[in-house]
């Protein structure tokens, strides 16, 4: 009899696990309460990048005069933006649903609850459907964190889910939270023409990133007219007619037409009946996992945001693939475990930011000897041709062996260029391997070879 594999949650991890396991011969059932594709594709990552792409075109148009064109001042067609995002979301949902069907995956549209280690009950339109499982994957994602002091109304006080896009274009948006999500919102809405205030609880935006990287982004924000409240932690939000006032712990405040909470997320593990299955969760609600994504109950796995590892769609996809292979016994063959320290990540601001592997500051913190080389895009021919020479490439390597340990890129197409460094880090390539690659000229990628020199 085929392995019965039940997946709770149809996001990136769930879809990848379902299709891969089905191809390997598993009898797969997926339970999804909303739309197949998950929050990353339908409410977070993809819609936000679609909005950022639109804002990027607007920003590029404003720089037209520097490219030898007449000045252009584009205006946002807000209704058309709504239609654009809806079309992308519908297209992705249809694609994922068709993919699952083509692989023979049984899709149940409803909510799932575990009644025991091998029993999953799906409530579908009032009917209770019991599913027996040899293996279970919990991949239910996460939702925006809302503190007690924030009264979210979906009109003026918004979570990230309510801002892709918001009900109306803010005239002045106050963003609370200067992590990855927060700075992307600052970028996109300032590109649209909104005034933006960013409340920064630390002394730099992107507190977990390289200070040099953060400095380039801060400089861009200031040139755009973004107001930065550094060292301020939001403590209250008040509605005053058509405005909102955000109060901070140091006595300062920010007033705008709308405010956006971008202060992290919490896992969707409540109400799943994990206790009935014997699955342990930590104090924050995440399911602790081992290198195979197994919970404390070996045949019950967790992947994506609920696993408490890197909250990246790319990581969730790979976790899903690894879970499918483990369920089907392929882990007994030679394979590569997931190394979360080598995952590439990107921030789609302007300029873009991307990094992978060991960071310079982290190396110094642990006392590891490293070689750091840095090349600005200002000396790159393609960057000058494109009229956007902002940023740099930084490569961290082992001074004794030349092995690439990590790197950061700030600039146009950083999210694409980081793939080269990600491959180098994953495959233990040396800087000389990059130097001796015959790259295109003129190309932004030449900065990688220059930094590796």
PDB file of N, CA and C in Angstrom, residues 108-198:
ATOM      1  N   UNK A 108      -8.534  19.012  -0.115  1.00  0.00           N
ATOM      2  CA  UNK A 108      -9.732  19.252   0.684  1.00  0.00           C
ATOM      3  C   UNK A 108      -9.742  20.712   1.119  1.00  0.00           C
ATOM      4  N   UNK A 109     -10.758  21.435   0.711  1.00  0.00           N
ATOM      5  CA  UNK A 109     -10.859  22.844   1.074  1.00  0.00           C
ATOM      6  C   UNK A 109     -11.573  23.034   2.391  1.00  0.00           C
ATOM      7  N   UNK A 110     -10.840  23.082   3.486  1.00  0.00           N
ATOM      8  CA  UNK A 110     -11.444  23.234   4.805  1.00  0.00           C
ATOM      9  C   UNK A 110     -10.383  23.352   5.872  1.00  0.00           C
ATOM     10  N   UNK A 111     -10.795  23.222   7.117  1.00  0.00           N
ATOM     11  CA  UNK A 111      -9.870  23.310   8.250  1.00  0.00           C
ATOM     12  C   UNK A 111      -9.537  21.920   8.765  1.00  0.00           C
ATOM     13  N   UNK A 112      -8.320  21.755   9.237  1.00  0.00           N
ATOM     14  CA  UNK A 112      -7.858  20.448   9.700  1.00  0.00           C
ATOM     15  C   UNK A 112      -7.558  20.469  11.189  1.00  0.00           C
ATOM     16  N   UNK A 113      -7.852  19.363  11.847  1.00  0.00           N
ATOM     17  CA  UNK A 113      -7.547  19.170  13.265  1.00  0.00           C
ATOM     18  C   UNK A 113      -7.016  17.765  13.455  1.00  0.00           C
ATOM     19  N   UNK A 114      -5.958  17.657  14.230  1.00  0.00           N
ATOM     20  CA  UNK A 114      -5.410  16.333  14.521  1.00  0.00           C
ATOM     21  C   UNK A 114      -6.130  15.754  15.737  1.00  0.00           C
ATOM     22  N   UNK A 115      -6.614  14.524  15.603  1.00  0.00           N
ATOM     23  CA  UNK A 115      -7.307  13.836  16.687  1.00  0.00           C
ATOM     24  C   UNK A 115      -6.425  12.784  17.342  1.00  0.00           C
ATOM     25  N   UNK A 116      -5.261  12.563  16.762  1.00  0.00           N
ATOM     26  CA  UNK A 116      -4.317  11.594  17.287  1.00  0.00           C
ATOM     27  C   UNK A 116      -3.076  11.605  16.419  1.00  0.00           C
ATOM     28  N   UNK A 117      -2.076  10.788  16.729  1.00  0.00           N
ATOM     29  CA  UNK A 117      -0.821  10.801  15.965  1.00  0.00           C
ATOM     30  C   UNK A 117      -0.995  10.496  14.487  1.00  0.00           C
ATOM     31  N   UNK A 118      -2.030   9.717  14.138  1.00  0.00           N
ATOM     32  CA  UNK A 118      -2.223   9.327  12.744  1.00  0.00           C
ATOM     33  C   UNK A 118      -3.594   9.734  12.194  1.00  0.00           C
ATOM     34  N   UNK A 119      -4.342  10.532  12.953  1.00  0.00           N
ATOM     35  CA  UNK A 119      -5.699  10.888  12.543  1.00  0.00           C
ATOM     36  C   UNK A 119      -5.840  12.394  12.339  1.00  0.00           C
ATOM     37  N   UNK A 120      -6.257  12.758  11.131  1.00  0.00           N
ATOM     38  CA  UNK A 120      -6.534  14.143  10.799  1.00  0.00           C
ATOM     39  C   UNK A 120      -7.997  14.243  10.379  1.00  0.00           C
ATOM     40  N   UNK A 121      -8.703  15.192  10.958  1.00  0.00           N
ATOM     41  CA  UNK A 121     -10.098  15.402  10.596  1.00  0.00           C
ATOM     42  C   UNK A 121     -10.202  16.746   9.880  1.00  0.00           C
ATOM     43  N   UNK A 122     -10.747  16.715   8.665  1.00  0.00           N
ATOM     44  CA  UNK A 122     -10.938  17.930   7.881  1.00  0.00           C
ATOM     45  C   UNK A 122     -12.416  18.299   7.862  1.00  0.00           C
ATOM     46  N   UNK A 123     -12.713  19.525   8.232  1.00  0.00           N
ATOM     47  CA  UNK A 123     -14.085  20.018   8.158  1.00  0.00           C
ATOM     48  C   UNK A 123     -14.257  20.760   6.843  1.00  0.00           C
ATOM     49  N   UNK A 124     -15.037  20.173   5.944  1.00  0.00           N
ATOM     50  CA  UNK A 124     -15.221  20.724   4.604  1.00  0.00           C
ATOM     51  C   UNK A 124     -16.707  21.017   4.392  1.00  0.00           C
ATOM     52  N   UNK A 125     -17.050  22.295   4.370  1.00  0.00           N
ATOM     53  CA  UNK A 125     -18.433  22.726   4.172  1.00  0.00           C
ATOM     54  C   UNK A 125     -19.398  22.014   5.112  1.00  0.00           C
ATOM     55  N   UNK A 126     -19.016  21.920   6.376  1.00  0.00           N
ATOM     56  CA  UNK A 126     -19.866  21.319   7.395  1.00  0.00           C
ATOM     57  C   UNK A 126     -19.720  19.827   7.555  1.00  0.00           C
ATOM     58  N   UNK A 127     -19.080  19.153   6.597  1.00  0.00           N
ATOM     59  CA  UNK A 127     -18.862  17.714   6.687  1.00  0.00           C
ATOM     60  C   UNK A 127     -17.517  17.428   7.345  1.00  0.00           C
ATOM     61  N   UNK A 128     -17.480  16.379   8.163  1.00  0.00           N
ATOM     62  CA  UNK A 128     -16.247  15.971   8.828  1.00  0.00           C
ATOM     63  C   UNK A 128     -15.660  14.779   8.074  1.00  0.00           C
ATOM     64  N   UNK A 129     -14.489  14.972   7.518  1.00  0.00           N
ATOM     65  CA  UNK A 129     -13.832  13.922   6.736  1.00  0.00           C
ATOM     66  C   UNK A 129     -12.607  13.448   7.507  1.00  0.00           C
ATOM     67  N   UNK A 130     -12.577  12.176   7.866  1.00  0.00           N
ATOM     68  CA  UNK A 130     -11.456  11.610   8.602  1.00  0.00           C
ATOM     69  C   UNK A 130     -10.412  11.065   7.629  1.00  0.00           C
ATOM     70  N   UNK A 131      -9.159  11.393   7.900  1.00  0.00           N
ATOM     71  CA  UNK A 131      -8.061  10.971   7.042  1.00  0.00           C
ATOM     72  C   UNK A 131      -7.021  10.255   7.894  1.00  0.00           C
ATOM     73  N   UNK A 132      -6.722   9.009   7.553  1.00  0.00           N
ATOM     74  CA  UNK A 132      -5.672   8.251   8.234  1.00  0.00           C
ATOM     75  C   UNK A 132      -4.338   8.549   7.544  1.00  0.00           C
ATOM     76  N   UNK A 133      -3.311   8.778   8.317  1.00  0.00           N
ATOM     77  CA  UNK A 133      -2.033   9.181   7.738  1.00  0.00           C
ATOM     78  C   UNK A 133      -0.870   8.392   8.325  1.00  0.00           C
ATOM     79  N   UNK A 134       0.042   7.986   7.438  1.00  0.00           N
ATOM     80  CA  UNK A 134       1.298   7.391   7.892  1.00  0.00           C
ATOM     81  C   UNK A 134       2.286   8.490   8.264  1.00  0.00           C
ATOM     82  N   UNK A 135       2.149   9.636   7.609  1.00  0.00           N
ATOM     83  CA  UNK A 135       3.002  10.792   7.889  1.00  0.00           C
ATOM     84  C   UNK A 135       2.176  12.060   7.722  1.00  0.00           C
ATOM     85  N   UNK A 136       2.499  13.063   8.515  1.00  0.00           N
ATOM     86  CA  UNK A 136       1.768  14.335   8.489  1.00  0.00           C
ATOM     87  C   UNK A 136       2.767  15.483   8.416  1.00  0.00           C
ATOM     88  N   UNK A 137       2.462  16.448   7.581  1.00  0.00           N
ATOM     89  CA  UNK A 137       3.246  17.679   7.529  1.00  0.00           C
ATOM     90  C   UNK A 137       2.366  18.845   7.963  1.00  0.00           C
ATOM     91  N   UNK A 138       2.843  19.596   8.957  1.00  0.00           N
ATOM     92  CA  UNK A 138       2.170  20.815   9.395  1.00  0.00           C
ATOM     93  C   UNK A 138       2.894  21.990   8.747  1.00  0.00           C
ATOM     94  N   UNK A 139       2.203  22.666   7.844  1.00  0.00           N
ATOM     95  CA  UNK A 139       2.806  23.802   7.130  1.00  0.00           C
ATOM     96  C   UNK A 139       1.773  24.917   7.005  1.00  0.00           C
ATOM     97  N   UNK A 140       1.299  25.361   8.150  1.00  0.00           N
ATOM     98  CA  UNK A 140       0.174  26.301   8.206  1.00  0.00           C
ATOM     99  C   UNK A 140       0.579  27.772   8.236  1.00  0.00           C
ATOM    100  N   UNK A 141       1.877  28.060   8.150  1.00  0.00           N
ATOM    101  CA  UNK A 141       2.321  29.439   8.017  1.00  0.00           C
ATOM    102  C   UNK A 141       2.208  30.274   9.281  1.00  0.00           C
ATOM    103  N   UNK A 142       2.102  31.564   9.086  1.00  0.00           N
ATOM    104  CA  UNK A 142       2.050  32.508  10.213  1.00  0.00           C
ATOM    105  C   UNK A 142       1.139  33.673   9.838  1.00  0.00           C
ATOM    106  N   UNK A 143       0.921  34.553  10.797  1.00  0.00           N
ATOM    107  CA  UNK A 143       0.087  35.731  10.585  1.00  0.00           C
ATOM    108  C   UNK A 143       0.754  36.927  11.272  1.00  0.00           C
ATOM    109  N   UNK A 144       0.412  38.142  10.862  1.00  0.00           N
ATOM    110  CA  UNK A 144       1.056  39.317  11.444  1.00  0.00           C
ATOM    111  C   UNK A 144       0.826  39.404  12.956  1.00  0.00           C
ATOM    112  N   UNK A 145       1.860  39.825  13.643  1.00  0.00           N
ATOM    113  CA  UNK A 145       1.741  40.024  15.094  1.00  0.00           C
ATOM    114  C   UNK A 145       1.096  41.384  15.358  1.00  0.00           C
ATOM    115  N   UNK A 146       0.094  41.387  16.210  1.00  0.00           N
ATOM    116  CA  UNK A 146      -0.602  42.621  16.575  1.00  0.00           C
ATOM    117  C   UNK A 146      -0.496  42.800  18.085  1.00  0.00           C
ATOM    118  N   UNK A 147       0.205  43.828  18.561  1.00  0.00           N
ATOM    119  CA  UNK A 147       0.335  44.037  20.010  1.00  0.00           C
ATOM    120  C   UNK A 147      -0.973  44.505  20.631  1.00  0.00           C
ATOM    121  N   UNK A 148      -1.073  44.395  21.945  1.00  0.00           N
ATOM    122  CA  UNK A 148      -2.302  44.768  22.653  1.00  0.00           C
ATOM    123  C   UNK A 148      -2.654  46.240  22.484  1.00  0.00           C
ATOM    124  N   UNK A 149      -1.641  47.081  22.281  1.00  0.00           N
ATOM    125  CA  UNK A 149      -1.899  48.523  22.231  1.00  0.00           C
ATOM    126  C   UNK A 149      -2.334  48.992  20.837  1.00  0.00           C
ATOM    127  N   UNK A 150      -2.383  48.091  19.880  1.00  0.00           N
ATOM    128  CA  UNK A 150      -2.750  48.488  18.516  1.00  0.00           C
ATOM    129  C   UNK A 150      -4.145  47.995  18.173  1.00  0.00           C
ATOM    130  N   UNK A 151      -5.053  48.921  17.923  1.00  0.00           N
ATOM    131  CA  UNK A 151      -6.424  48.592  17.548  1.00  0.00           C
ATOM    132  C   UNK A 151      -6.529  48.622  16.023  1.00  0.00           C
ATOM    133  N   UNK A 152      -6.294  47.464  15.411  1.00  0.00           N
ATOM    134  CA  UNK A 152      -6.311  47.367  13.957  1.00  0.00           C
ATOM    135  C   UNK A 152      -7.752  47.440  13.459  1.00  0.00           C
ATOM    136  N   UNK A 153      -8.024  48.374  12.538  1.00  0.00           N
ATOM    137  CA  UNK A 153      -9.391  48.514  12.023  1.00  0.00           C
ATOM    138  C   UNK A 153      -9.501  48.224  10.528  1.00  0.00           C
ATOM    139  N   UNK A 154      -8.371  47.987   9.880  1.00  0.00           N
ATOM    140  CA  UNK A 154      -8.400  47.684   8.454  1.00  0.00           C
ATOM    141  C   UNK A 154      -8.670  48.886   7.569  1.00  0.00           C
ATOM    142  N   UNK A 155      -8.818  50.059   8.150  1.00  0.00           N
ATOM    143  CA  UNK A 155      -9.078  51.280   7.390  1.00  0.00           C
ATOM    144  C   UNK A 155      -7.908  52.253   7.488  1.00  0.00           C
ATOM    145  N   UNK A 156      -7.596  52.641   8.715  1.00  0.00           N
ATOM    146  CA  UNK A 156      -6.484  53.561   8.952  1.00  0.00           C
ATOM    147  C   UNK A 156      -5.311  52.886   9.655  1.00  0.00           C
ATOM    148  N   UNK A 157      -5.617  51.884  10.456  1.00  0.00           N
ATOM    149  CA  UNK A 157      -4.601  51.124  11.175  1.00  0.00           C
ATOM    150  C   UNK A 157      -4.560  49.737  10.546  1.00  0.00           C
ATOM    151  N   UNK A 158      -3.447  49.422   9.914  1.00  0.00           N
ATOM    152  CA  UNK A 158      -3.373  48.242   9.065  1.00  0.00           C
ATOM    153  C   UNK A 158      -2.272  47.276   9.497  1.00  0.00           C
ATOM    154  N   UNK A 159      -2.509  45.990   9.252  1.00  0.00           N
ATOM    155  CA  UNK A 159      -1.425  45.013   9.283  1.00  0.00           C
ATOM    156  C   UNK A 159      -0.900  44.891   7.860  1.00  0.00           C
ATOM    157  N   UNK A 160       0.181  44.163   7.689  1.00  0.00           N
ATOM    158  CA  UNK A 160       0.752  44.001   6.353  1.00  0.00           C
ATOM    159  C   UNK A 160      -0.236  43.328   5.407  1.00  0.00           C
ATOM    160  N   UNK A 161      -1.037  42.399   5.912  1.00  0.00           N
ATOM    161  CA  UNK A 161      -1.988  41.690   5.052  1.00  0.00           C
ATOM    162  C   UNK A 161      -3.048  42.615   4.469  1.00  0.00           C
ATOM    163  N   UNK A 162      -3.295  43.720   5.146  1.00  0.00           N
ATOM    164  CA  UNK A 162      -4.341  44.656   4.701  1.00  0.00           C
ATOM    165  C   UNK A 162      -3.781  45.771   3.827  1.00  0.00           C
ATOM    166  N   UNK A 163      -2.519  45.654   3.481  1.00  0.00           N
ATOM    167  CA  UNK A 163      -1.874  46.746   2.742  1.00  0.00           C
ATOM    168  C   UNK A 163      -1.324  46.302   1.399  1.00  0.00           C
ATOM    169  N   UNK A 164      -1.808  45.173   0.879  1.00  0.00           N
ATOM    170  CA  UNK A 164      -1.353  44.678  -0.426  1.00  0.00           C
ATOM    171  C   UNK A 164      -2.487  44.630  -1.431  1.00  0.00           C
ATOM    172  N   UNK A 165      -2.992  45.720  -1.914  1.00  0.00           N
ATOM    173  CA  UNK A 165      -2.737  47.092  -1.477  1.00  0.00           C
ATOM    174  C   UNK A 165      -3.726  47.495  -0.387  1.00  0.00           C
ATOM    175  N   UNK A 166      -3.568  48.704   0.198  1.00  0.00           N
ATOM    176  CA  UNK A 166      -4.481  49.181   1.235  1.00  0.00           C
ATOM    177  C   UNK A 166      -5.809  49.641   0.627  1.00  0.00           C
ATOM    178  N   UNK A 167      -6.798  49.924   1.460  1.00  0.00           N
ATOM    179  CA  UNK A 167      -8.101  50.385   0.924  1.00  0.00           C
ATOM    180  C   UNK A 167      -7.980  51.633   0.069  1.00  0.00           C
ATOM    181  N   UNK A 168      -7.045  52.505   0.410  1.00  0.00           N
ATOM    182  CA  UNK A 168      -6.811  53.724  -0.362  1.00  0.00           C
ATOM    183  C   UNK A 168      -5.334  54.076  -0.246  1.00  0.00           C
ATOM    184  N   UNK A 169      -4.862  54.876  -1.169  1.00  0.00           N
ATOM    185  CA  UNK A 169      -3.455  55.262  -1.126  1.00  0.00           C
ATOM    186  C   UNK A 169      -3.236  56.270   0.001  1.00  0.00           C
ATOM    187  N   UNK A 170      -2.374  55.959   0.972  1.00  0.00           N
ATOM    188  CA  UNK A 170      -2.139  56.887   2.087  1.00  0.00           C
ATOM    189  C   UNK A 170      -1.488  58.181   1.603  1.00  0.00           C
ATOM    190  N   UNK A 171      -1.932  59.282   2.146  1.00  0.00           N
ATOM    191  CA  UNK A 171      -1.230  60.536   1.872  1.00  0.00           C
ATOM    192  C   UNK A 171       0.027  60.617   2.729  1.00  0.00           C
ATOM    193  N   UNK A 172      -0.051  60.030   3.945  1.00  0.00           N
ATOM    194  CA  UNK A 172       1.117  59.972   4.830  1.00  0.00           C
ATOM    195  C   UNK A 172       1.031  58.672   5.628  1.00  0.00           C
ATOM    196  N   UNK A 173       1.947  57.769   5.361  1.00  0.00           N
ATOM    197  CA  UNK A 173       1.953  56.467   6.024  1.00  0.00           C
ATOM    198  C   UNK A 173       2.995  56.444   7.130  1.00  0.00           C
ATOM    199  N   UNK A 174       2.583  56.036   8.329  1.00  0.00           N
ATOM    200  CA  UNK A 174       3.510  55.836   9.446  1.00  0.00           C
ATOM    201  C   UNK A 174       3.760  54.337   9.562  1.00  0.00           C
ATOM    202  N   UNK A 175       4.992  53.914   9.319  1.00  0.00           N
ATOM    203  CA  UNK A 175       5.359  52.505   9.369  1.00  0.00           C
ATOM    204  C   UNK A 175       6.016  52.205  10.704  1.00  0.00           C
ATOM    205  N   UNK A 176       5.500  51.212  11.401  1.00  0.00           N
ATOM    206  CA  UNK A 176       6.058  50.793  12.687  1.00  0.00           C
ATOM    207  C   UNK A 176       6.817  49.495  12.457  1.00  0.00           C
ATOM    208  N   UNK A 177       8.123  49.546  12.587  1.00  0.00           N
ATOM    209  CA  UNK A 177       8.957  48.370  12.374  1.00  0.00           C
ATOM    210  C   UNK A 177       9.917  48.573  11.228  1.00  0.00           C
ATOM    211  N   UNK A 178      11.221  48.472  11.510  1.00  0.00           N
ATOM    212  CA  UNK A 178      12.234  48.764  10.492  1.00  0.00           C
ATOM    213  C   UNK A 178      12.999  47.523  10.069  1.00  0.00           C
ATOM    214  N   UNK A 179      12.334  46.350  10.167  1.00  0.00           N
ATOM    215  CA  UNK A 179      12.932  45.139   9.643  1.00  0.00           C
ATOM    216  C   UNK A 179      12.699  45.052   8.150  1.00  0.00           C
ATOM    217  N   UNK A 180      12.857  43.840   7.604  1.00  0.00           N
ATOM    218  CA  UNK A 180      12.750  43.649   6.157  1.00  0.00           C
ATOM    219  C   UNK A 180      11.404  44.129   5.621  1.00  0.00           C
ATOM    220  N   UNK A 181      10.313  43.686   6.240  1.00  0.00           N
ATOM    221  CA  UNK A 181       8.987  44.056   5.749  1.00  0.00           C
ATOM    222  C   UNK A 181       8.747  45.548   5.870  1.00  0.00           C
ATOM    223  N   UNK A 182       9.133  46.119   6.988  1.00  0.00           N
ATOM    224  CA  UNK A 182       8.907  47.546   7.197  1.00  0.00           C
ATOM    225  C   UNK A 182       9.602  48.409   6.166  1.00  0.00           C
ATOM    226  N   UNK A 183      10.873  48.125   5.882  1.00  0.00           N
ATOM    227  CA  UNK A 183      11.598  48.984   4.932  1.00  0.00           C
ATOM    228  C   UNK A 183      11.068  48.792   3.509  1.00  0.00           C
ATOM    229  N   UNK A 184      10.572  47.595   3.188  1.00  0.00           N
ATOM    230  CA  UNK A 184       9.981  47.414   1.863  1.00  0.00           C
ATOM    231  C   UNK A 184       8.728  48.268   1.709  1.00  0.00           C
ATOM    232  N   UNK A 185       7.929  48.371   2.766  1.00  0.00           N
ATOM    233  CA  UNK A 185       6.749  49.234   2.706  1.00  0.00           C
ATOM    234  C   UNK A 185       7.145  50.700   2.587  1.00  0.00           C
ATOM    235  N   UNK A 186       8.173  51.109   3.289  1.00  0.00           N
ATOM    236  CA  UNK A 186       8.646  52.485   3.163  1.00  0.00           C
ATOM    237  C   UNK A 186       9.022  52.760   1.715  1.00  0.00           C
ATOM    238  N   UNK A 187       9.767  51.840   1.138  1.00  0.00           N
ATOM    239  CA  UNK A 187      10.204  52.010  -0.245  1.00  0.00           C
ATOM    240  C   UNK A 187       9.029  52.099  -1.210  1.00  0.00           C
ATOM    241  N   UNK A 188       8.089  51.137  -1.117  1.00  0.00           N
ATOM    242  CA  UNK A 188       7.025  51.092  -2.111  1.00  0.00           C
ATOM    243  C   UNK A 188       6.100  52.307  -2.017  1.00  0.00           C
ATOM    244  N   UNK A 189       5.739  52.724  -0.799  1.00  0.00           N
ATOM    245  CA  UNK A 189       4.795  53.836  -0.689  1.00  0.00           C
ATOM    246  C   UNK A 189       5.452  55.189  -0.946  1.00  0.00           C
ATOM    247  N   UNK A 190       6.726  55.331  -0.635  1.00  0.00           N
ATOM    248  CA  UNK A 190       7.403  56.566  -1.018  1.00  0.00           C
ATOM    249  C   UNK A 190       7.551  56.627  -2.533  1.00  0.00           C
ATOM    250  N   UNK A 191       7.712  55.456  -3.182  1.00  0.00           N
ATOM    251  CA  UNK A 191       7.753  55.424  -4.645  1.00  0.00           C
ATOM    252  C   UNK A 191       6.424  55.835  -5.242  1.00  0.00           C
ATOM    253  N   UNK A 192       5.330  55.479  -4.571  1.00  0.00           N
ATOM    254  CA  UNK A 192       3.992  55.848  -5.046  1.00  0.00           C
ATOM    255  C   UNK A 192       3.688  57.331  -4.855  1.00  0.00           C
ATOM    256  N   UNK A 193       4.504  58.002  -4.043  1.00  0.00           N
ATOM    257  CA  UNK A 193       4.288  59.421  -3.812  1.00  0.00           C
ATOM    258  C   UNK A 193       3.755  59.760  -2.435  1.00  0.00           C
ATOM    259  N   UNK A 194       3.546  58.751  -1.589  1.00  0.00           N
ATOM    260  CA  UNK A 194       3.080  59.020  -0.226  1.00  0.00           C
ATOM    261  C   UNK A 194       4.216  59.575   0.622  1.00  0.00           C
ATOM    262  N   UNK A 195       3.875  60.466   1.546  1.00  0.00           N
ATOM    263  CA  UNK A 195       4.832  60.845   2.581  1.00  0.00           C
ATOM    264  C   UNK A 195       4.928  59.674   3.558  1.00  0.00           C
ATOM    265  N   UNK A 196       6.130  59.407   4.074  1.00  0.00           N
ATOM    266  CA  UNK A 196       6.332  58.241   4.935  1.00  0.00           C
ATOM    267  C   UNK A 196       7.167  58.616   6.152  1.00  0.00           C
ATOM    268  N   UNK A 197       6.729  58.140   7.306  1.00  0.00           N
ATOM    269  CA  UNK A 197       7.515  58.217   8.535  1.00  0.00           C
ATOM    270  C   UNK A 197       7.789  56.795   8.993  1.00  0.00           C
ATOM    271  N   UNK A 198       9.036  56.501   9.315  1.00  0.00           N
ATOM    272  CA  UNK A 198       9.423  55.165   9.774  1.00  0.00           C
ATOM    273  C   UNK A 198       9.881  55.243  11.221  1.00  0.00           C
TER     274      UNK A 198
END
